Amino acid sequence: MDHRESAAELFLSGSNCAQAVMVAFCDVTGLEPSFAAKMASSFGGGMGRMREVCGAVSGMLMVAGLLYGYDDPGEKDANKKAHYQLVQSLAGQFREEIGSIVCRDILKNPPSDPAPTPRTAEFYKTRPCARMVMTAAGILDKYIAEHPPENGQ
């Protein structure tokens, strides 16, 4: 199973959109799935159902940070700039394909209360989120294939 399929399967089995992408890439990041799921848990529903940045995008960018990010606060500006260019490029590709990186725009202004929407057949039929996680995973897979991480992950 590829990362796109894995992310969709995770979403369809109850993971939020950010978790679905993060956990799908555990084979690449080296994270334990339970740790990755906890780390991404706040980003579902556009950050805790506030409907801001799509959780699939947040998950994609968290994986990018793990694979290509920096960890030294004194990192040279050129390295920060290169990483932020990567972030903007990945998010830009998602925006180009989907039309937005903002959850409320993608879902056409859904409720933003903190209570999760029950995962029913109707939910899965009307929500495009499985496609969002597949899109994010596909963008990331393409980038990783063209730019293998240097950290040996």
PDB file of C-alpha atoms in Angstrom:
ATOM      1  CA  MET A   1       0.000   0.000   0.000  1.00  0.00           C
ATOM      2  CA  ASP A   2       1.369   3.435  -0.888  1.00  0.00           C
ATOM      3  CA  HIS A   3       1.234   6.532   1.324  1.00  0.00           C
ATOM      4  CA  ARG A   4      -1.818   7.924  -0.472  1.00  0.00           C
ATOM      5  CA  GLU A   5      -3.805   4.744   0.116  1.00  0.00           C
ATOM      6  CA  SER A   6      -2.534   4.424   3.664  1.00  0.00           C
ATOM      7  CA  ALA A   7      -3.532   8.007   4.501  1.00  0.00           C
ATOM      8  CA  ALA A   8      -7.023   7.479   3.059  1.00  0.00           C
ATOM      9  CA  GLU A   9      -7.438   4.205   4.935  1.00  0.00           C
ATOM     10  CA  LEU A  10      -6.349   5.845   8.192  1.00  0.00           C
ATOM     11  CA  PHE A  11      -8.809   8.696   7.694  1.00  0.00           C
ATOM     12  CA  LEU A  12     -11.624   6.315   6.807  1.00  0.00           C
ATOM     13  CA  SER A  13     -10.904   4.303   9.955  1.00  0.00           C
ATOM     14  CA  GLY A  14     -11.290   7.322  12.252  1.00  0.00           C
ATOM     15  CA  SER A  15      -8.000   9.239  12.250  1.00  0.00           C
ATOM     16  CA  ASN A  16      -8.269  12.966  11.739  1.00  0.00           C
ATOM     17  CA  CYS A  17      -6.803  14.382   8.526  1.00  0.00           C
ATOM     18  CA  ALA A  18      -3.488  15.462  10.061  1.00  0.00           C
ATOM     19  CA  GLN A  19      -3.058  12.140  11.836  1.00  0.00           C
ATOM     20  CA  ALA A  20      -3.814  10.239   8.646  1.00  0.00           C
ATOM     21  CA  VAL A  21      -0.951  11.927   6.797  1.00  0.00           C
ATOM     22  CA  MET A  22       1.512  11.839   9.704  1.00  0.00           C
ATOM     23  CA  VAL A  23       0.933   8.179  10.509  1.00  0.00           C
ATOM     24  CA  ALA A  24       1.007   7.161   6.846  1.00  0.00           C
ATOM     25  CA  PHE A  25       4.616   8.375   6.680  1.00  0.00           C
ATOM     26  CA  CYS A  26       5.885   6.663   9.848  1.00  0.00           C
ATOM     27  CA  ASP A  27       7.834   4.262   7.644  1.00  0.00           C
ATOM     28  CA  VAL A  28       9.789   7.268   6.358  1.00  0.00           C
ATOM     29  CA  THR A  29      10.017   9.412   9.516  1.00  0.00           C
ATOM     30  CA  GLY A  30      10.805   6.547  11.878  1.00  0.00           C
ATOM     31  CA  LEU A  31       8.163   7.718  14.359  1.00  0.00           C
ATOM     32  CA  GLU A  32       6.025   5.250  16.252  1.00  0.00           C
ATOM     33  CA  PRO A  33       2.477   5.491  14.889  1.00  0.00           C
ATOM     34  CA  SER A  34       0.995   6.242  18.328  1.00  0.00           C
ATOM     35  CA  PHE A  35       3.472   9.101  18.847  1.00  0.00           C
ATOM     36  CA  ALA A  36       2.811  10.508  15.362  1.00  0.00           C
ATOM     37  CA  ALA A  37      -0.948  10.315  15.965  1.00  0.00           C
ATOM     38  CA  LYS A  38      -0.648  12.188  19.264  1.00  0.00           C
ATOM     39  CA  MET A  39       1.635  14.802  17.727  1.00  0.00           C
ATOM     40  CA  ALA A  40      -0.869  15.449  14.917  1.00  0.00           C
ATOM     41  CA  SER A  41      -4.028  15.171  17.026  1.00  0.00           C
ATOM     42  CA  SER A  42      -4.391  18.937  17.560  1.00  0.00           C
ATOM     43  CA  PHE A  43      -4.385  19.722  13.845  1.00  0.00           C
ATOM     44  CA  GLY A  44      -7.528  17.889  12.684  1.00  0.00           C
ATOM     45  CA  GLY A  45     -10.442  19.956  11.445  1.00  0.00           C
ATOM     46  CA  GLY A  46      -8.166  22.828  10.535  1.00  0.00           C
ATOM     47  CA  MET A  47      -6.515  22.996  13.984  1.00  0.00           C
ATOM     48  CA  GLY A  48      -8.916  21.692  16.583  1.00  0.00           C
ATOM     49  CA  ARG A  49     -11.969  22.214  14.354  1.00  0.00           C
ATOM     50  CA  MET A  50     -11.289  25.952  14.088  1.00  0.00           C
ATOM     51  CA  ARG A  51     -11.353  25.392  10.317  1.00  0.00           C
ATOM     52  CA  GLU A  52      -8.049  27.126   9.659  1.00  0.00           C
ATOM     53  CA  VAL A  53      -5.228  25.364   7.742  1.00  0.00           C
ATOM     54  CA  CYS A  54      -6.417  21.977   6.452  1.00  0.00           C
ATOM     55  CA  GLY A  55      -5.171  19.172   8.681  1.00  0.00           C
ATOM     56  CA  ALA A  56      -3.922  17.231   5.666  1.00  0.00           C
ATOM     57  CA  VAL A  57      -1.670  20.185   4.839  1.00  0.00           C
ATOM     58  CA  SER A  58      -0.534  20.450   8.465  1.00  0.00           C
ATOM     59  CA  GLY A  59       0.300  16.731   8.499  1.00  0.00           C
ATOM     60  CA  MET A  60       2.201  17.047   5.218  1.00  0.00           C
ATOM     61  CA  LEU A  61       4.212  19.982   6.565  1.00  0.00           C
ATOM     62  CA  MET A  62       4.964  18.225   9.865  1.00  0.00           C
ATOM     63  CA  VAL A  63       6.432  15.314   7.913  1.00  0.00           C
ATOM     64  CA  ALA A  64       8.411  17.763   5.766  1.00  0.00           C
ATOM     65  CA  GLY A  65       9.764  19.382   8.927  1.00  0.00           C
ATOM     66  CA  LEU A  66      10.830  16.027  10.325  1.00  0.00           C
ATOM     67  CA  LEU A  67      12.597  15.063   7.108  1.00  0.00           C
ATOM     68  CA  TYR A  68      13.986  18.390   5.904  1.00  0.00           C
ATOM     69  CA  GLY A  69      13.627  20.886   8.761  1.00  0.00           C
ATOM     70  CA  TYR A  70      16.189  22.408  11.067  1.00  0.00           C
ATOM     71  CA  ASP A  71      16.520  22.095  14.838  1.00  0.00           C
ATOM     72  CA  ASP A  72      19.138  24.684  15.721  1.00  0.00           C
ATOM     73  CA  PRO A  73      17.585  28.026  16.757  1.00  0.00           C
ATOM     74  CA  GLY A  74      20.746  29.727  15.496  1.00  0.00           C
ATOM     75  CA  GLU A  75      20.365  28.101  12.085  1.00  0.00           C
ATOM     76  CA  LYS A  76      21.623  30.265   9.275  1.00  0.00           C
ATOM     77  CA  ASP A  77      18.972  32.403   7.611  1.00  0.00           C
ATOM     78  CA  ALA A  78      19.679  30.713   4.270  1.00  0.00           C
ATOM     79  CA  ASN A  79      18.701  27.321   5.716  1.00  0.00           C
ATOM     80  CA  LYS A  80      15.526  28.744   7.249  1.00  0.00           C
ATOM     81  CA  LYS A  81      14.706  30.430   3.967  1.00  0.00           C
ATOM     82  CA  ALA A  82      15.215  27.177   2.046  1.00  0.00           C
ATOM     83  CA  HIS A  83      12.931  25.311   4.445  1.00  0.00           C
ATOM     84  CA  TYR A  84      10.227  27.971   4.319  1.00  0.00           C
ATOM     85  CA  GLN A  85      10.466  27.880   0.520  1.00  0.00           C
ATOM     86  CA  LEU A  86       9.804  24.136   0.717  1.00  0.00           C
ATOM     87  CA  VAL A  87       6.811  24.724   3.004  1.00  0.00           C
ATOM     88  CA  GLN A  88       5.402  27.346   0.652  1.00  0.00           C
ATOM     89  CA  SER A  89       5.995  25.121  -2.375  1.00  0.00           C
ATOM     90  CA  LEU A  90       4.266  22.073  -0.865  1.00  0.00           C
ATOM     91  CA  ALA A  91       1.342  24.154   0.385  1.00  0.00           C
ATOM     92  CA  GLY A  92       1.192  25.936  -2.969  1.00  0.00           C
ATOM     93  CA  GLN A  93       0.942  22.641  -4.833  1.00  0.00           C
ATOM     94  CA  PHE A  94      -1.934  21.598  -2.559  1.00  0.00           C
ATOM     95  CA  ARG A  95      -3.648  24.967  -3.092  1.00  0.00           C
ATOM     96  CA  GLU A  96      -3.202  24.677  -6.853  1.00  0.00           C
ATOM     97  CA  GLU A  97      -4.751  21.212  -6.921  1.00  0.00           C
ATOM     98  CA  ILE A  98      -7.568  21.780  -4.377  1.00  0.00           C
ATOM     99  CA  GLY A  99      -8.175  25.532  -4.599  1.00  0.00           C
ATOM    100  CA  SER A 100      -7.331  26.396  -0.976  1.00  0.00           C
ATOM    101  CA  ILE A 101      -5.329  25.231   2.016  1.00  0.00           C
ATOM    102  CA  VAL A 102      -8.007  26.492   4.422  1.00  0.00           C
ATOM    103  CA  CYS A 103     -10.385  23.900   5.882  1.00  0.00           C
ATOM    104  CA  ARG A 104     -13.429  26.199   5.986  1.00  0.00           C
ATOM    105  CA  ASP A 105     -13.007  26.998   2.299  1.00  0.00           C
ATOM    106  CA  ILE A 106     -12.531  23.359   1.312  1.00  0.00           C
ATOM    107  CA  LEU A 107     -15.528  22.216   3.378  1.00  0.00           C
ATOM    108  CA  LYS A 108     -17.627  25.288   2.496  1.00  0.00           C
ATOM    109  CA  ASN A 109     -18.028  26.765   6.001  1.00  0.00           C
ATOM    110  CA  PRO A 110     -18.816  23.758   8.198  1.00  0.00           C
ATOM    111  CA  PRO A 111     -19.495  24.148  11.941  1.00  0.00           C
ATOM    112  CA  SER A 112     -16.409  24.955  13.998  1.00  0.00           C
ATOM    113  CA  ASP A 113     -17.557  23.805  17.424  1.00  0.00           C
ATOM    114  CA  PRO A 114     -15.143  21.461  19.208  1.00  0.00           C
ATOM    115  CA  ALA A 115     -17.440  18.407  19.085  1.00  0.00           C
ATOM    116  CA  PRO A 116     -16.278  15.979  16.388  1.00  0.00           C
ATOM    117  CA  THR A 117     -18.783  15.146  13.679  1.00  0.00           C
ATOM    118  CA  PRO A 118     -19.948  11.539  14.019  1.00  0.00           C
ATOM    119  CA  ARG A 119     -18.207   9.312  11.480  1.00  0.00           C
ATOM    120  CA  THR A 120     -21.241   7.953   9.667  1.00  0.00           C
ATOM    121  CA  ALA A 121     -21.702   6.728   6.108  1.00  0.00           C
ATOM    122  CA  GLU A 122     -23.200  10.156   5.290  1.00  0.00           C
ATOM    123  CA  PHE A 123     -20.137  11.902   6.776  1.00  0.00           C
ATOM    124  CA  TYR A 124     -17.772   9.933   4.546  1.00  0.00           C
ATOM    125  CA  LYS A 125     -20.038  10.405   1.521  1.00  0.00           C
ATOM    126  CA  THR A 126     -20.143  14.199   1.834  1.00  0.00           C
ATOM    127  CA  ARG A 127     -16.661  15.019   3.181  1.00  0.00           C
ATOM    128  CA  PRO A 128     -13.790  15.408   0.729  1.00  0.00           C
ATOM    129  CA  CYS A 129     -11.212  14.773   3.455  1.00  0.00           C
ATOM    130  CA  ALA A 130     -10.092  11.348   2.192  1.00  0.00           C
ATOM    131  CA  ARG A 131      -9.200  13.060  -1.084  1.00  0.00           C
ATOM    132  CA  MET A 132      -7.390  15.820   0.852  1.00  0.00           C
ATOM    133  CA  VAL A 133      -5.154  13.350   2.711  1.00  0.00           C
ATOM    134  CA  MET A 134      -4.457  11.489  -0.523  1.00  0.00           C
ATOM    135  CA  THR A 135      -3.545  14.744  -2.253  1.00  0.00           C
ATOM    136  CA  ALA A 136      -1.189  15.811   0.555  1.00  0.00           C
ATOM    137  CA  ALA A 137       0.433  12.370   0.684  1.00  0.00           C
ATOM    138  CA  GLY A 138       0.898  12.338  -3.079  1.00  0.00           C
ATOM    139  CA  ILE A 139       2.556  15.752  -3.104  1.00  0.00           C
ATOM    140  CA  LEU A 140       4.878  14.670  -0.319  1.00  0.00           C
ATOM    141  CA  ASP A 141       5.683  11.325  -1.962  1.00  0.00           C
ATOM    142  CA  LYS A 142       6.683  13.101  -5.155  1.00  0.00           C
ATOM    143  CA  TYR A 143       8.935  15.522  -3.278  1.00  0.00           C
ATOM    144  CA  ILE A 144      10.581  12.745  -1.240  1.00  0.00           C
ATOM    145  CA  ALA A 145      11.222  10.690  -4.385  1.00  0.00           C
ATOM    146  CA  GLU A 146      12.915  13.683  -6.026  1.00  0.00           C
ATOM    147  CA  HIS A 147      14.767  14.772  -2.852  1.00  0.00           C
ATOM    148  CA  PRO A 148      15.694  11.792  -0.658  1.00  0.00           C
ATOM    149  CA  PRO A 149      16.153  12.913   2.960  1.00  0.00           C
ATOM    150  CA  GLU A 150      19.778  13.203   4.012  1.00  0.00           C
ATOM    151  CA  ASN A 151      19.190  11.915   7.539  1.00  0.00           C
ATOM    152  CA  GLY A 152      18.949   8.315   6.361  1.00  0.00           C
ATOM    153  CA  GLN A 153      15.318   7.931   7.376  1.00  0.00           C
TER     154      GLN A 153
END
